[in-house]
Amino acid sequence: MLLIFGGTTEGKLAAKTCDASGKEFYYSTKTSVDNFETVNAKFVDGAMQIDDIINFCKAKNISLIIDAAHPFAIDLHDNIAKSAQTLNLPVIRLERKYPNKKRYKNVKYFNDFDELLSFLNQNPQKKLLSLAGVNTISKLKEYWKNNHTIFRIMNRKASLQEVHRHKFPLSQIIFYKKNNDDLELFKEIQPSAIISKESGESGGYDNKLSAAEKLKIPVFVLKRPTLSPTFIKVEGEHGLRKQIENCLPDFFELKTGFTTGSCATAAAKSAFSTLLTGEINQAIRFQLPNGESVRMYIKNTEITDNEVCCTVVKDAGDDPDVTHLTEIKASVSLSDKHSGIKFMRGKGVGIVTLPGLELNIGEAAINLTPRKMMLNEIRKIKKHFPDKWRPLRKKGI
């Protein structure tokens, strides 16, 4: 049996993924939530401490935990980690997507509320807008008692109780609306600064930062907490399902796999990374066409003077694929004979002989999607190791 801690967009995604098994699983939230479309989930509500999780897992014969809770549910993440360690259970963490920290220039990051509060006390704002949730009212009380602050919160009974409990003025409360336009809100309020949590794509984080940057409003961001290193991190439904299959082999009737193009992308990225750095990768992350980042193991790396060849073993799952368990290799080298990136035929790769593939006749028969995937990953490596690539930038790949 499997237990999901949800109450988030990621929780719903985890439930949808598990529904495909046709088997029951538990879905736990701190408070009762409106039932969403699910076939096999058994809902459980109420906060769980360490002993509660341990007892529940024993009683329900839980073999795997999926942590899809809010990134700032710090106590819950800690309770899950300690409970899982006691029970020797694997935990899969379904993470949100986060924008690159270097993308926005008007953002200042803080490790915790104490660091943020200290900064605000030394640098009081004329009008501060907090988008960090109702629980920040208590944490920032020392500041807002003496400085004009506006909080945007959910229009819920529990949230209003928190407002009244701390005697925060209702005139400085804004309720979150589902289709709220952050840019219009910021134009209306005209805050001198904004507080936000690093809540990820599904928390509207990117939209907030983008709107604030357009209006040149500084944003003070609380960094997302660091989770247990024992958690198996995934970023979407494909990675989640693959890890469930690894942890609970009998949960799904059929196992999923990777395409040859995905395997070639992982091998090519690893080879180029090793070519630049000299470091051999045991595994490599790459992006699927849907934007999800997944991890693939590298079986072997061969290094010569000017070329690196990496090998992965294709896992096609239960699809009737004759290339299942075949070794997929990609070699990357540098050249003075051409510029840019050129695809060459490897062993087992055909040649385009007829029109229709959107490739020139005579080229290596590598489809457009895996080509784009490989090009994208090569560019990422260049950006990640600028000092390594800069002396070689005039060479072709």
Coordinates of N, CA and C in Angstrom, one line a residue, residues 129-326:
L129 N 4.0 44.6 0.9 CA 3.0 43.7 0.5 C 3.5 42.2 0.7
S130 N 2.8 41.5 1.6 CA 3.3 40.1 1.8 C 2.4 39.1 1.0
L131 N 3.0 38.3 0.2 CA 2.3 37.2 -0.5 C 2.7 35.9 0.0
A132 N 3.2 35.8 1.2 CA 3.8 34.6 1.8 C 2.9 33.8 2.7
G133 N 1.6 34.1 2.7 CA 0.6 33.3 3.4 C 0.2 33.9 4.8
V134 N -0.9 33.4 5.3 CA -1.4 33.9 6.5 C -0.5 33.7 7.7
N135 N 0.3 32.6 7.7 CA 1.1 32.2 8.8 C 2.3 33.3 9.0
T136 N 2.5 34.1 8.0 CA 3.6 35.1 8.2 C 3.1 36.3 9.0
I137 N 1.8 36.4 9.2 CA 1.3 37.5 10.1 C 1.9 37.4 11.5
S138 N 2.0 36.2 12.0 CA 2.6 36.1 13.4 C 4.1 36.2 13.3
K139 N 4.7 35.7 12.3 CA 6.2 35.8 12.2 C 6.7 37.2 12.0
L140 N 5.8 38.1 11.3 CA 6.3 39.5 11.0 C 5.6 40.5 12.0
K141 N 5.0 40.0 13.1 CA 4.3 40.9 13.9 C 5.1 42.1 14.5
E142 N 6.3 41.7 14.8 CA 7.3 42.7 15.3 C 7.4 43.9 14.4
Y143 N 7.4 43.5 13.1 CA 7.6 44.6 12.0 C 6.3 45.3 11.7
W144 N 5.2 44.6 11.5 CA 3.9 45.3 11.0 C 3.3 46.1 12.1
K145 N 3.6 45.9 13.3 CA 3.1 46.8 14.4 C 3.5 48.2 14.3
N146 N 4.7 48.4 13.6 CA 5.2 49.7 13.5 C 5.4 50.2 12.0
N147 N 5.0 49.3 11.1 CA 5.2 49.7 9.7 C 4.1 49.2 8.8
H148 N 3.6 50.0 7.9 CA 2.5 49.7 7.1 C 2.7 48.5 6.2
T149 N 1.9 47.4 6.5 CA 2.0 46.1 5.8 C 0.7 45.6 5.4
I150 N 0.6 45.1 4.2 CA -0.6 44.5 3.6 C -0.3 43.0 3.4
F151 N -1.3 42.2 3.8 CA -1.2 40.7 3.6 C -2.2 40.2 2.6
R152 N -1.8 39.4 1.6 CA -2.8 38.7 0.8 C -2.9 37.3 1.3
I153 N -4.2 36.9 1.6 CA -4.4 35.6 2.2 C -5.6 34.9 1.5
M154 N -5.8 33.6 1.8 CA -6.9 32.9 1.3 C -8.1 33.3 2.1
N155 N -9.3 33.3 1.5 CA -10.5 33.7 2.1 C -11.1 32.4 2.8
R156 N -10.5 32.0 3.9 CA -11.0 30.8 4.6 C -11.2 31.2 6.1
K157 N -12.0 30.4 6.7 CA -12.4 30.6 8.1 C -11.1 30.6 9.0
A158 N -10.3 29.6 8.8 CA -9.0 29.4 9.5 C -8.1 30.6 9.4
S159 N -8.0 31.1 8.1 CA -7.2 32.3 7.9 C -7.7 33.5 8.6
L160 N -9.0 33.7 8.6 CA -9.5 34.9 9.3 C -9.4 34.8 10.8
Q161 N -9.4 33.6 11.3 CA -9.2 33.4 12.7 C -7.8 33.8 13.1
E162 N -6.8 33.5 12.2 CA -5.4 33.8 12.4 C -5.3 35.4 12.4
V163 N -6.0 36.0 11.5 CA -5.9 37.5 11.4 C -6.5 38.1 12.7
H164 N -7.6 37.6 13.2 CA -8.2 38.1 14.4 C -7.4 37.8 15.7
R165 N -6.8 36.6 15.7 CA -6.0 36.2 16.8 C -4.8 37.1 17.1
H166 N -4.2 37.7 16.0 CA -3.1 38.6 16.1 C -3.5 40.1 16.0
K167 N -4.8 40.3 16.0 CA -5.4 41.7 16.0 C -4.8 42.5 14.8
F168 N -4.6 41.8 13.7 CA -4.2 42.5 12.5 C -5.4 43.2 11.9
P169 N -5.2 44.5 11.4 CA -6.3 45.3 10.9 C -6.9 44.7 9.6
L170 N -8.2 44.4 9.5 CA -8.8 43.8 8.3 C -8.7 44.7 7.1
S171 N -8.6 46.0 7.4 CA -8.5 47.0 6.2 C -7.2 46.8 5.5
Q172 N -6.2 46.0 6.0 CA -4.9 45.8 5.3 C -4.8 44.3 4.9
I173 N -6.0 43.7 4.7 CA -6.1 42.3 4.2 C -6.7 42.3 2.8
I174 N -6.0 41.6 1.9 CA -6.5 41.4 0.6 C -6.7 39.9 0.4
F175 N -7.9 39.5 -0.1 CA -8.1 38.0 -0.3 C -7.7 37.6 -1.7
Y176 N -7.1 36.4 -1.7 CA -6.6 35.8 -2.9 C -7.8 35.4 -3.8
K177 N -7.7 35.7 -5.1 CA -8.8 35.3 -6.0 C -8.1 34.4 -7.1
K178 N -8.9 33.4 -7.5 CA -8.3 32.4 -8.4 C -7.7 33.0 -9.6
N179 N -8.4 33.9 -10.3 CA -7.9 34.5 -11.5 C -7.2 35.8 -11.3
N180 N -6.7 36.0 -10.1 CA -6.1 37.3 -9.8 C -4.9 37.6 -10.7
D181 N -4.8 38.8 -11.2 CA -3.7 39.3 -12.0 C -2.7 40.0 -11.1
D182 N -1.6 39.4 -10.9 CA -0.6 40.0 -10.0 C -0.1 41.4 -10.5
L183 N 0.1 41.5 -11.8 CA 0.5 42.8 -12.3 C -0.5 43.9 -12.0
E184 N -1.8 43.6 -12.2 CA -2.8 44.6 -11.9 C -2.9 44.9 -10.4
L185 N -2.8 43.9 -9.6 CA -2.8 44.1 -8.2 C -1.6 45.0 -7.7
F186 N -0.4 44.7 -8.2 CA 0.7 45.5 -7.8 C 0.6 47.0 -8.3
K187 N 0.0 47.2 -9.5 CA -0.3 48.5 -10.0 C -1.2 49.3 -9.1
E188 N -2.2 48.5 -8.6 CA -3.3 49.1 -7.7 C -2.7 49.5 -6.3
I189 N -2.0 48.6 -5.7 CA -1.5 48.8 -4.4 C -0.2 49.7 -4.4
Q190 N 0.6 49.5 -5.4 CA 1.9 50.2 -5.5 C 2.8 50.0 -4.2
P191 N 3.1 48.8 -3.9 CA 4.0 48.5 -2.8 C 5.4 49.0 -3.0
S192 N 6.1 49.3 -2.0 CA 7.5 49.7 -2.1 C 8.4 48.4 -2.2
A193 N 7.8 47.3 -1.7 CA 8.5 46.0 -1.7 C 7.5 44.9 -1.5
I194 N 7.9 43.7 -1.9 CA 7.0 42.6 -1.8 C 7.7 41.4 -1.2
I195 N 7.0 40.6 -0.3 CA 7.5 39.4 0.3 C 6.9 38.2 -0.4
S196 N 7.7 37.2 -0.8 CA 7.1 36.0 -1.3 C 8.0 34.8 -0.9
K197 N 7.3 33.7 -0.9 CA 8.1 32.4 -0.6 C 8.5 31.9 -2.0
E198 N 9.6 31.1 -2.0 CA 10.1 30.4 -3.2 C 9.2 29.2 -3.3
S199 N 8.0 29.5 -3.8 CA 6.9 28.4 -3.8 C 6.8 27.7 -5.1
G200 N 7.6 28.0 -6.1 CA 7.6 27.2 -7.3 C 6.5 27.6 -8.3
E201 N 6.6 26.9 -9.5 CA 5.7 27.2 -10.6 C 4.3 27.1 -10.3
S202 N 3.9 26.0 -9.6 CA 2.5 25.8 -9.3 C 2.0 26.7 -8.2
G203 N 2.9 27.4 -7.5 CA 2.4 28.4 -6.5 C 2.4 29.8 -7.1
G204 N 2.5 29.9 -8.4 CA 2.5 31.2 -9.1 C 3.7 32.1 -8.8
Y205 N 4.8 31.5 -8.4 CA 6.0 32.2 -8.0 C 6.6 33.0 -9.2
D206 N 6.7 32.3 -10.3 CA 7.2 33.0 -11.5 C 6.4 34.2 -11.9
N207 N 5.1 34.1 -11.8 CA 4.2 35.2 -12.2 C 4.4 36.4 -11.3
K208 N 4.6 36.2 -10.0 CA 4.8 37.2 -9.1 C 6.1 38.0 -9.4
L209 N 7.2 37.2 -9.6 CA 8.5 37.8 -9.8 C 8.5 38.6 -11.2
S210 N 7.8 38.0 -12.2 CA 7.8 38.7 -13.5 C 7.0 40.0 -13.4
A211 N 5.9 40.0 -12.7 CA 5.1 41.2 -12.6 C 5.8 42.3 -11.8
A212 N 6.5 41.9 -10.7 CA 7.2 42.8 -9.9 C 8.4 43.4 -10.7
E213 N 9.1 42.6 -11.5 CA 10.2 43.1 -12.2 C 9.7 44.2 -13.3
K214 N 8.6 43.9 -13.9 CA 8.1 44.9 -14.9 C 7.8 46.3 -14.2
L215 N 7.4 46.3 -12.9 CA 7.1 47.5 -12.2 C 8.3 48.0 -11.4
K216 N 9.5 47.3 -11.5 CA 10.7 47.6 -10.8 C 10.5 47.6 -9.3
I217 N 9.7 46.7 -8.8 CA 9.4 46.5 -7.3 C 10.4 45.4 -6.8
P218 N 11.2 45.7 -5.8 CA 12.0 44.7 -5.2 C 11.2 43.6 -4.5
V219 N 11.7 42.4 -4.6 CA 11.0 41.2 -4.0 C 11.9 40.6 -3.0
F220 N 11.5 40.4 -1.7 CA 12.2 39.7 -0.7 C 11.7 38.2 -0.6
V221 N 12.5 37.3 -1.0 CA 12.1 35.9 -1.1 C 12.7 35.0 0.0
L222 N 11.8 34.2 0.6 CA 12.2 33.2 1.5 C 12.6 32.0 0.8
K223 N 13.8 31.5 0.9 CA 14.2 30.3 0.2 C 13.5 29.1 0.7
R224 N 13.2 28.2 -0.3 CA 12.5 27.0 0.1 C 13.4 26.1 1.0
P225 N 12.8 25.4 2.0 CA 13.6 24.7 3.0 C 14.3 23.5 2.3
T226 N 15.5 23.1 2.8 CA 16.2 21.9 2.4 C 15.5 20.7 2.9
L227 N 15.3 19.7 2.1 CA 14.6 18.5 2.5 C 15.6 17.4 2.8
S228 N 15.2 16.3 3.3 CA 16.1 15.2 3.7 C 16.8 14.7 2.5
P229 N 18.1 14.4 2.6 CA 18.9 13.9 1.4 C 18.4 12.5 1.1
T230 N 17.7 11.8 2.0 CA 17.3 10.4 1.7 C 16.1 10.4 0.8
F231 N 15.4 11.5 0.6 CA 14.2 11.5 -0.3 C 14.7 11.3 -1.8
I232 N 13.9 10.6 -2.5 CA 14.1 10.3 -3.9 C 13.4 11.4 -4.7
K233 N 14.1 12.4 -5.3 CA 13.4 13.6 -5.8 C 13.1 13.3 -7.3
V234 N 11.8 13.7 -7.6 CA 11.3 13.6 -9.0 C 10.6 14.9 -9.3
E235 N 10.4 15.2 -10.6 CA 9.8 16.5 -10.9 C 8.6 16.5 -11.8
G236 N 8.0 15.3 -12.0 CA 6.8 15.1 -12.8 C 6.3 13.7 -12.8
E237 N 5.3 13.5 -13.6 CA 4.6 12.2 -13.6 C 5.4 11.1 -14.1
H238 N 6.3 11.3 -15.1 CA 7.1 10.3 -15.7 C 8.2 9.8 -14.7
G239 N 8.9 10.7 -14.0 CA 9.8 10.4 -13.0 C 9.2 9.7 -11.8
L240 N 8.0 10.2 -11.5 CA 7.3 9.7 -10.3 C 6.9 8.2 -10.6
R241 N 6.3 8.0 -11.7 CA 5.9 6.6 -12.0 C 7.1 5.7 -12.1
K242 N 8.2 6.1 -12.7 CA 9.4 5.3 -12.8 C 9.9 4.9 -11.4
Q243 N 9.9 5.9 -10.5 CA 10.4 5.6 -9.1 C 9.4 4.7 -8.3
I244 N 8.1 4.9 -8.6 CA 7.2 4.0 -7.9 C 7.4 2.5 -8.4
E245 N 7.6 2.4 -9.7 CA 7.9 1.1 -10.3 C 9.1 0.5 -9.7
N246 N 10.2 1.3 -9.4 CA 11.4 0.8 -8.8 C 11.2 0.4 -7.3
C247 N 10.4 1.2 -6.6 CA 10.2 0.9 -5.2 C 9.1 -0.2 -4.9
L248 N 8.1 -0.2 -5.7 CA 7.0 -1.1 -5.6 C 6.7 -1.8 -7.0
P249 N 7.5 -2.8 -7.3 CA 7.5 -3.4 -8.7 C 6.1 -3.9 -9.1
D250 N 5.3 -4.3 -8.1 CA 4.0 -4.9 -8.4 C 2.8 -3.9 -8.4
F251 N 3.1 -2.6 -8.2 CA 2.0 -1.6 -8.0 C 1.3 -1.4 -9.4
F252 N 2.1 -1.2 -10.4 CA 1.5 -1.1 -11.8 C 1.6 -2.4 -12.5
E253 N 0.6 -2.7 -13.3 CA 0.6 -3.9 -14.0 C 1.6 -3.9 -15.1
L254 N 1.8 -2.7 -15.8 CA 2.8 -2.6 -16.8 C 3.8 -1.5 -16.5
K255 N 5.0 -1.7 -16.8 CA 6.1 -0.7 -16.5 C 6.3 0.2 -17.7
T256 N 6.6 1.5 -17.4 CA 7.0 2.4 -18.4 C 8.4 2.4 -18.8
G257 N 8.8 3.0 -19.9 CA 10.2 3.1 -20.2 C 10.6 4.3 -20.9
F258 N 11.8 4.4 -21.5 CA 12.3 5.5 -22.2 C 12.5 5.2 -23.7
T259 N 12.4 6.3 -24.5 CA 12.6 6.1 -25.9 C 14.1 6.1 -26.2
T260 N 14.4 5.6 -27.4 CA 15.9 5.6 -27.8 C 16.4 7.0 -27.8
G261 N 15.6 8.0 -28.3 CA 16.0 9.4 -28.3 C 16.3 9.9 -26.9
S262 N 15.5 9.6 -25.9 CA 15.8 10.0 -24.5 C 17.2 9.4 -24.1
C263 N 17.4 8.1 -24.4 CA 18.6 7.5 -24.0 C 19.8 8.2 -24.7
A264 N 19.7 8.5 -25.9 CA 20.8 9.1 -26.7 C 21.0 10.5 -26.1
T265 N 20.0 11.2 -25.7 CA 20.1 12.6 -25.1 C 20.9 12.5 -23.8
A266 N 20.6 11.5 -23.0 CA 21.3 11.4 -21.7 C 22.8 11.1 -22.0
A267 N 23.0 10.2 -22.9 CA 24.4 9.8 -23.2 C 25.2 11.0 -23.8
A268 N 24.6 11.7 -24.7 CA 25.2 12.9 -25.3 C 25.5 14.0 -24.3
K269 N 24.6 14.2 -23.4 CA 24.8 15.3 -22.4 C 26.0 14.9 -21.5
S270 N 26.0 13.6 -21.1 CA 27.0 13.1 -20.2 C 28.4 13.2 -20.9
A271 N 28.4 12.8 -22.1 CA 29.7 12.8 -22.9 C 30.2 14.2 -23.0
F272 N 29.4 15.2 -23.3 CA 29.8 16.6 -23.5 C 30.3 17.1 -22.2
S273 N 29.6 16.8 -21.1 CA 29.9 17.3 -19.8 C 31.3 16.7 -19.4
T274 N 31.6 15.5 -19.6 CA 32.9 14.9 -19.3 C 34.0 15.4 -20.2
L275 N 33.6 15.7 -21.5 CA 34.6 16.3 -22.4 C 35.1 17.7 -21.9
L276 N 34.2 18.5 -21.3 CA 34.6 19.8 -20.8 C 35.3 19.7 -19.5
T277 N 34.8 18.8 -18.6 CA 35.3 18.9 -17.2 C 36.3 17.7 -16.8
G278 N 36.2 16.7 -17.6 CA 37.1 15.5 -17.3 C 36.5 14.6 -16.2
E279 N 35.3 15.0 -15.7 CA 34.7 14.3 -14.6 C 33.7 13.3 -15.2
I280 N 33.7 12.0 -14.7 CA 32.8 11.0 -15.2 C 31.5 11.0 -14.4
N281 N 30.4 10.9 -15.1 CA 29.1 10.9 -14.4 C 28.6 9.5 -14.2
Q282 N 28.1 9.3 -13.0 CA 27.4 8.0 -12.7 C 26.0 8.0 -13.2
A283 N 25.4 9.2 -13.2 CA 24.0 9.5 -13.7 C 23.9 10.9 -14.2
I284 N 22.9 11.2 -15.0 CA 22.8 12.5 -15.6 C 21.3 12.9 -15.6
R285 N 21.0 14.2 -15.4 CA 19.6 14.7 -15.6 C 19.5 15.3 -16.9
F286 N 18.3 15.1 -17.5 CA 18.0 15.8 -18.8 C 16.5 16.1 -18.8
Q287 N 16.1 16.9 -19.8 CA 14.7 17.3 -19.9 C 14.0 16.6 -21.0
L288 N 12.8 16.1 -20.6 CA 11.9 15.5 -21.6 C 11.2 16.6 -22.4
P289 N 10.6 16.2 -23.5 CA 9.9 17.3 -24.3 C 8.8 18.0 -23.6
N290 N 8.2 17.4 -22.5 CA 7.2 18.1 -21.8 C 7.7 19.0 -20.7
G291 N 9.1 19.1 -20.6 CA 9.7 20.0 -19.7 C 10.1 19.4 -18.4
E292 N 9.7 18.1 -18.2 CA 10.1 17.4 -16.9 C 11.5 17.0 -16.9
S293 N 12.2 17.1 -15.8 CA 13.6 16.7 -15.7 C 13.6 15.3 -15.1
V294 N 14.3 14.4 -15.8 CA 14.5 13.0 -15.3 C 15.9 12.6 -15.2
R295 N 16.2 11.5 -14.5 CA 17.6 11.1 -14.3 C 17.8 9.7 -14.9
M296 N 19.0 9.5 -15.5 CA 19.3 8.3 -16.2 C 20.7 7.9 -15.8
Y297 N 20.9 6.6 -15.5 CA 22.2 6.1 -15.2 C 23.1 5.9 -16.4
I298 N 24.4 6.2 -16.2 CA 25.4 6.0 -17.3 C 26.1 4.8 -17.0
K299 N 26.1 3.8 -18.0 CA 26.7 2.5 -17.8 C 28.3 2.6 -17.9
N300 N 28.7 3.4 -18.9 CA 30.1 3.4 -19.2 C 30.5 4.7 -19.9
T301 N 31.8 5.1 -19.6 CA 32.3 6.3 -20.2 C 33.7 6.0 -20.8
E302 N 33.9 6.3 -22.0 CA 35.2 6.1 -22.7 C 35.8 7.4 -23.1
I303 N 37.0 7.7 -22.6 CA 37.6 9.0 -22.9 C 38.9 8.8 -23.8
T304 N 39.0 9.6 -24.9 CA 40.2 9.6 -25.7 C 40.6 11.1 -25.7
D305 N 41.6 11.4 -26.5 CA 42.2 12.8 -26.5 C 41.2 13.9 -26.7
N306 N 40.3 13.6 -27.7 CA 39.4 14.7 -28.2 C 38.0 14.2 -28.3
E307 N 37.7 13.1 -27.6 CA 36.3 12.5 -27.8 C 35.9 11.8 -26.5
V308 N 34.7 11.9 -26.2 CA 34.1 11.1 -25.1 C 32.9 10.3 -25.6
C309 N 32.8 9.1 -25.3 CA 31.7 8.2 -25.6 C 31.0 7.7 -24.3
C310 N 29.7 7.9 -24.2 CA 29.0 7.4 -23.0 C 27.9 6.4 -23.5
T311 N 27.7 5.5 -22.6 CA 26.7 4.4 -22.9 C 25.7 4.3 -21.8
V312 N 24.4 4.2 -22.3 CA 23.3 3.9 -21.3 C 22.6 2.6 -21.8
V313 N 21.9 1.9 -20.9 CA 21.2 0.8 -21.3 C 19.7 1.1 -21.4
K314 N 19.1 1.0 -22.5 CA 17.7 1.4 -22.7 C 16.8 0.5 -21.9
D315 N 15.9 1.2 -21.1 CA 14.9 0.5 -20.4 C 13.6 0.9 -21.1
A316 N 13.0 0.0 -21.9 CA 11.8 0.3 -22.6 C 10.5 -0.1 -21.9
G317 N 10.7 -0.5 -20.6 CA 9.6 -0.9 -19.8 C 8.9 -2.2 -20.4
D318 N 7.6 -2.3 -20.3 CA 6.9 -3.4 -20.8 C 6.4 -3.3 -22.3
D319 N 6.8 -2.2 -22.9 CA 6.5 -2.0 -24.3 C 7.1 -3.1 -25.2
P320 N 6.4 -3.6 -26.2 CA 7.0 -4.6 -27.1 C 8.1 -3.9 -28.0
D321 N 9.3 -3.7 -27.4 CA 10.3 -2.9 -28.1 C 11.5 -3.8 -28.3
V322 N 12.0 -4.1 -29.5 CA 13.1 -5.0 -29.7 C 14.4 -4.4 -29.3
T323 N 14.4 -3.0 -29.0 CA 15.6 -2.4 -28.5 C 15.7 -2.4 -27.0
H324 N 14.8 -3.0 -26.3 CA 14.8 -3.0 -24.8 C 16.1 -3.7 -24.4
L325 N 16.8 -3.0 -23.4 CA 18.1 -3.5 -22.8 C 19.3 -3.4 -23.8
T326 N 19.0 -2.7 -24.9 CA 20.1 -2.4 -25.9 C 21.0 -1.3 -25.4

